[in-house]
Amino acid sequence: MRVRTAFALVAVPALLLATSACSGKSGSASGSGTAGGSDVTLTYWASNQGTSLDNDKEVLTPVLDAFTQQTGIKVKLEVIGWHDLQTRIQTAVTSGQGPDVVNIGNTWAVSLQATKAFLPLDASAMKTIGGSDKFVKTALDTGGAAGTDPTSVPLYGLAYGMYYNKAMFAAAGLQPPTTWEDMVADAKKLTDPSKGQYGMALAAGSYTENNHFAFIDAAQNGADLFDSSGKPTFTSDGVVNGIVRYLDLMQTDKVVNPSNAQYDNGTKAVADFATGKVAMILNQNNADATIKKNGMTSDKYGVVAFPAPKDAKSQVASHVAGINISVFKNTKHKDQALQFLKYMTSADVQGQLDKPFSALPVLKDAKAVFTDNAQEAATFTDIYNKRAKPLPLVPAEDQYESTVGKAMNAMFASIATGGTVSAADVKAALQTAQDQVAASVG
Amino acid sequence: MTTTLQRPRKAPPASPGPHDRRRRARWWLPYALLAPAVLMELLIHLVPMLTGIWMSFTQLTKFFISSWTEAPFVGLKNYRVALDVHGAVGSSLLRSFGITCAYTMLVVVISWVLGMAAAVVLQRPFRGRSGVRTLFLVPYAVPMYAGVITWNFMLQRDTGVINHLLVDDLGIGSGKPFWLIGSRAFTSIVIVAIWRLWPFAFLMLMAGLQSVPSDVYEASAMDGAHAFRQWRSITLPMLRPVNVVLVLVMSLWVFNDFNTPYVLFGTAQPAAGDLISFHIYNASFLTWNFGAGSAMSVLLLLFLLLVTGVYLTVVNRRSQRA
């Protein structure tokens, strides 16, 4: 009998480890052949920008082939969905076995910089890729913490805008809103739950979308999420009230279908908009592809900046969203990787990729080509260049995203299932999030 | 403890025969045959486990992840944070632990009851028995992801078939409830987990029942025992060895369940479905805080070791008394 107990005591940890110690290795060793030769192959992990992973491959392959023709450097492309990208990067950083070049969400840039796994782009490296002057300044700012050499440069620009359905607004005799109050009033007029029609749709179950609006609404209130020493300040009044304002779209204004609490990604809200179930959505400009796919042409909708309240301290309408491109520090082909960065951020290639990926130009003086709706192009360019603020450029930014974003998921869930969320509840939840971030910052 | 591998006891003849000598010359053979297994066991289980334990004493955050051997040693700090029930991290871990205990109890008990009932009913031959048996095993045979993601579709509020059936067709309740967010999420995940697990209980108990001789039942029937009495006095005691292992294995699986919440809830997991392995995943992978995650894993391991140890001791003592 004792033998069996002893056996079990050994076997149980073994069983448990199957779940707790799994950290699969992925990522291929980069490159084949020696540096400098013409048979260099760069491994490139691209993020999902098009309508599907295959679509991305179709768009990128001719562009990469042209690079090979120009330079003799081959590029092995892998397109990775957003759901997996962070895990893949994490594994690559941990194991030291990653690609040579990788796309990252620009809000992760400073967090990833802190891992020291990415190549700092110092003055000479910057010169190699065409000089830091060529980029839109706020976009380049996202590449690393202030006062450091950035570890990524902007590749595709994105910004939030408020899309509205022209026909629905005209039928109700409304003009597109310029203030938060107008937006809510319009949304109320366009809401009729008995017909299943609502003023707005929100991706209220998506922690990434939720944390972006926590940031933007707080910024409109003049509040910051981190102080100058990098400590979280989530519980300040500006942040709490900003979040309450956003939650109230569902809670007190009732212009959002409670079902939206289950929308765990932006595309579901976009689909509601494109199929006429809602009159407005708040989305980044890459919504265009999904809208078109659902059968709504670009002349049927207009875009205005996400409105701030009348007494707002700041007219911030978006964070500086988008995709950056980075080089892994332990690449064996540093020069070729930098050459590739120069190519991808050249005016020519940017012009080719911005349209299929619905991206805003990250280069100064470049024209937005992602849409044939001139008003939309002008609005988004204006938001991106003048009314966008980078998310906090601190290493703990990624933890802000997950803790506050998930807390907001829970708040929306509570509202949707009949509960109420008061300012005090929001503050308590943010205190927890803040403690969690503080605990892991150390 | 007795070892199963013993060298043959030496016989006392004056000169060892050729057969004996050959045997002694090959004393290493069993060890050599065992060596690959032992080596792999060390590599696959023990080394990662020890690494995990070492990690739990370090502050392995994103600042050190690319050269993780240089992570600073922080002693018991990660454990203190995880066990401080007044702090944000500790209290949420405790809450998740409570949810997981309730989840495990419900899923294991109900799965066992269902499995037992089905196994007993299907013990008697009838037409189409093998068909029903196969049908019952389907949830176990369906790939996990496919099964659980189907539940995710069925449990959607507006488009799901569950609400369509309950509210639209049967007219139960007013307004469609949410199944995947809010407090009902717990009910949902328990149901999905039972759906996945009970065929395993059924399979094991069905196999166990095959070894119960039918003449015992016949004899007891002659003595006038009813079906329930037969089940209580014959089936249950005869299945005891199966049950001891079955309940233990199911409990460990369910307690450590990661896949069900991960697939059912995706990135939008509700507080009511915050099971502990998923919680630890969020605490370490999403925040890149692997030291804290390892400390929580080690605590979980210690807890399960303790429970298993107590369980086996109690079970064995009872069987010695019997």
PDB file of N, CA and C in Angstrom, chain B residues 198-232:
ATOM      1  N   TRP B 198     -18.039  12.986 -18.621  1.00  0.00           N
ATOM      2  CA  TRP B 198     -18.781  11.827 -18.145  1.00  0.00           C
ATOM      3  C   TRP B 198     -18.576  10.576 -18.993  1.00  0.00           C
ATOM      4  N   PRO B 199     -18.353  10.682 -20.323  1.00  0.00           N
ATOM      5  CA  PRO B 199     -18.119   9.450 -21.080  1.00  0.00           C
ATOM      6  C   PRO B 199     -16.892   8.698 -20.582  1.00  0.00           C
ATOM      7  N   PHE B 200     -15.926   9.409 -20.048  1.00  0.00           N
ATOM      8  CA  PHE B 200     -14.741   8.730 -19.529  1.00  0.00           C
ATOM      9  C   PHE B 200     -15.114   7.900 -18.295  1.00  0.00           C
ATOM     10  N   ALA B 201     -15.903   8.502 -17.408  1.00  0.00           N
ATOM     11  CA  ALA B 201     -16.365   7.758 -16.232  1.00  0.00           C
ATOM     12  C   ALA B 201     -17.172   6.541 -16.680  1.00  0.00           C
ATOM     13  N   PHE B 202     -18.031   6.766 -17.657  1.00  0.00           N
ATOM     14  CA  PHE B 202     -18.865   5.693 -18.196  1.00  0.00           C
ATOM     15  C   PHE B 202     -17.997   4.553 -18.733  1.00  0.00           C
ATOM     16  N   LEU B 203     -16.988   4.906 -19.501  1.00  0.00           N
ATOM     17  CA  LEU B 203     -16.109   3.913 -20.123  1.00  0.00           C
ATOM     18  C   LEU B 203     -15.385   3.087 -19.067  1.00  0.00           C
ATOM     19  N   MET B 204     -14.816   3.763 -18.079  1.00  0.00           N
ATOM     20  CA  MET B 204     -14.059   3.067 -17.040  1.00  0.00           C
ATOM     21  C   MET B 204     -14.974   2.155 -16.216  1.00  0.00           C
ATOM     22  N   LEU B 205     -16.146   2.678 -15.858  1.00  0.00           N
ATOM     23  CA  LEU B 205     -17.044   1.886 -15.021  1.00  0.00           C
ATOM     24  C   LEU B 205     -17.622   0.708 -15.812  1.00  0.00           C
ATOM     25  N   MET B 206     -17.857   0.947 -17.084  1.00  0.00           N
ATOM     26  CA  MET B 206     -18.365  -0.143 -17.926  1.00  0.00           C
ATOM     27  C   MET B 206     -17.330  -1.261 -17.979  1.00  0.00           C
ATOM     28  N   ALA B 207     -16.061  -0.886 -18.154  1.00  0.00           N
ATOM     29  CA  ALA B 207     -14.998  -1.887 -18.182  1.00  0.00           C
ATOM     30  C   ALA B 207     -14.925  -2.605 -16.844  1.00  0.00           C
ATOM     31  N   GLY B 208     -15.052  -1.850 -15.765  1.00  0.00           N
ATOM     32  CA  GLY B 208     -14.996  -2.443 -14.436  1.00  0.00           C
ATOM     33  C   GLY B 208     -16.119  -3.450 -14.225  1.00  0.00           C
ATOM     34  N   LEU B 209     -17.295  -3.125 -14.745  1.00  0.00           N
ATOM     35  CA  LEU B 209     -18.450  -3.999 -14.539  1.00  0.00           C
ATOM     36  C   LEU B 209     -18.283  -5.348 -15.228  1.00  0.00           C
ATOM     37  N   GLN B 210     -17.502  -5.369 -16.291  1.00  0.00           N
ATOM     38  CA  GLN B 210     -17.301  -6.633 -17.006  1.00  0.00           C
ATOM     39  C   GLN B 210     -16.669  -7.681 -16.095  1.00  0.00           C
ATOM     40  N   SER B 211     -15.922  -7.225 -15.096  1.00  0.00           N
ATOM     41  CA  SER B 211     -15.199  -8.185 -14.272  1.00  0.00           C
ATOM     42  C   SER B 211     -16.034  -8.665 -13.085  1.00  0.00           C
ATOM     43  N   VAL B 212     -17.249  -8.106 -12.937  1.00  0.00           N
ATOM     44  CA  VAL B 212     -18.098  -8.595 -11.843  1.00  0.00           C
ATOM     45  C   VAL B 212     -18.834  -9.842 -12.339  1.00  0.00           C
ATOM     46  N   PRO B 213     -18.596 -10.985 -11.721  1.00  0.00           N
ATOM     47  CA  PRO B 213     -19.213 -12.216 -12.223  1.00  0.00           C
ATOM     48  C   PRO B 213     -20.736 -12.179 -12.086  1.00  0.00           C
ATOM     49  N   SER B 214     -21.425 -12.675 -13.081  1.00  0.00           N
ATOM     50  CA  SER B 214     -22.885 -12.553 -13.082  1.00  0.00           C
ATOM     51  C   SER B 214     -23.542 -13.503 -12.074  1.00  0.00           C
ATOM     52  N   ASP B 215     -22.808 -14.565 -11.683  1.00  0.00           N
ATOM     53  CA  ASP B 215     -23.463 -15.495 -10.743  1.00  0.00           C
ATOM     54  C   ASP B 215     -23.667 -14.874  -9.361  1.00  0.00           C
ATOM     55  N   VAL B 216     -22.867 -13.848  -9.044  1.00  0.00           N
ATOM     56  CA  VAL B 216     -23.080 -13.166  -7.766  1.00  0.00           C
ATOM     57  C   VAL B 216     -24.452 -12.508  -7.758  1.00  0.00           C
ATOM     58  N   TYR B 217     -24.761 -11.867  -8.909  1.00  0.00           N
ATOM     59  CA  TYR B 217     -26.069 -11.216  -9.004  1.00  0.00           C
ATOM     60  C   TYR B 217     -27.179 -12.251  -8.924  1.00  0.00           C
ATOM     61  N   GLU B 218     -26.959 -13.371  -9.628  1.00  0.00           N
ATOM     62  CA  GLU B 218     -27.997 -14.420  -9.626  1.00  0.00           C
ATOM     63  C   GLU B 218     -28.247 -14.933  -8.220  1.00  0.00           C
ATOM     64  N   ALA B 219     -27.134 -15.165  -7.496  1.00  0.00           N
ATOM     65  CA  ALA B 219     -27.272 -15.679  -6.133  1.00  0.00           C
ATOM     66  C   ALA B 219     -28.029 -14.693  -5.246  1.00  0.00           C
ATOM     67  N   SER B 220     -27.688 -13.390  -5.405  1.00  0.00           N
ATOM     68  CA  SER B 220     -28.348 -12.408  -4.548  1.00  0.00           C
ATOM     69  C   SER B 220     -29.809 -12.276  -4.929  1.00  0.00           C
ATOM     70  N   ALA B 221     -30.107 -12.451  -6.224  1.00  0.00           N
ATOM     71  CA  ALA B 221     -31.495 -12.371  -6.657  1.00  0.00           C
ATOM     72  C   ALA B 221     -32.308 -13.501  -6.032  1.00  0.00           C
ATOM     73  N   MET B 222     -31.656 -14.677  -5.925  1.00  0.00           N
ATOM     74  CA  MET B 222     -32.318 -15.814  -5.278  1.00  0.00           C
ATOM     75  C   MET B 222     -32.666 -15.467  -3.833  1.00  0.00           C
ATOM     76  N   ASP B 223     -31.761 -14.663  -3.215  1.00  0.00           N
ATOM     77  CA  ASP B 223     -32.016 -14.273  -1.825  1.00  0.00           C
ATOM     78  C   ASP B 223     -32.996 -13.113  -1.717  1.00  0.00           C
ATOM     79  N   GLY B 224     -33.476 -12.634  -2.862  1.00  0.00           N
ATOM     80  CA  GLY B 224     -34.504 -11.594  -2.844  1.00  0.00           C
ATOM     81  C   GLY B 224     -33.987 -10.179  -2.851  1.00  0.00           C
ATOM     82  N   ALA B 225     -32.740  -9.967  -3.312  1.00  0.00           N
ATOM     83  CA  ALA B 225     -32.207  -8.604  -3.333  1.00  0.00           C
ATOM     84  C   ALA B 225     -32.765  -7.838  -4.525  1.00  0.00           C
ATOM     85  N   HIS B 226     -33.150  -6.568  -4.275  1.00  0.00           N
ATOM     86  CA  HIS B 226     -33.643  -5.735  -5.367  1.00  0.00           C
ATOM     87  C   HIS B 226     -32.474  -5.103  -6.102  1.00  0.00           C
ATOM     88  N   ALA B 227     -32.823  -4.445  -7.185  1.00  0.00           N
ATOM     89  CA  ALA B 227     -31.770  -3.869  -8.025  1.00  0.00           C
ATOM     90  C   ALA B 227     -30.887  -2.899  -7.244  1.00  0.00           C
ATOM     91  N   PHE B 228     -31.527  -2.019  -6.449  1.00  0.00           N
ATOM     92  CA  PHE B 228     -30.738  -1.024  -5.729  1.00  0.00           C
ATOM     93  C   PHE B 228     -29.835  -1.692  -4.697  1.00  0.00           C
ATOM     94  N   ARG B 229     -30.398  -2.691  -4.013  1.00  0.00           N
ATOM     95  CA  ARG B 229     -29.617  -3.421  -3.008  1.00  0.00           C
ATOM     96  C   ARG B 229     -28.431  -4.122  -3.671  1.00  0.00           C
ATOM     97  N   GLN B 230     -28.680  -4.681  -4.844  1.00  0.00           N
ATOM     98  CA  GLN B 230     -27.604  -5.346  -5.583  1.00  0.00           C
ATOM     99  C   GLN B 230     -26.507  -4.351  -5.938  1.00  0.00           C
ATOM    100  N   TRP B 231     -26.959  -3.169  -6.377  1.00  0.00           N
ATOM    101  CA  TRP B 231     -25.984  -2.161  -6.775  1.00  0.00           C
ATOM    102  C   TRP B 231     -25.143  -1.732  -5.574  1.00  0.00           C
ATOM    103  N   ARG B 232     -25.851  -1.532  -4.427  1.00  0.00           N
ATOM    104  CA  ARG B 232     -25.159  -1.030  -3.244  1.00  0.00           C
ATOM    105  C   ARG B 232     -24.238  -2.092  -2.639  1.00  0.00           C
TER     106      ARG B 232
END
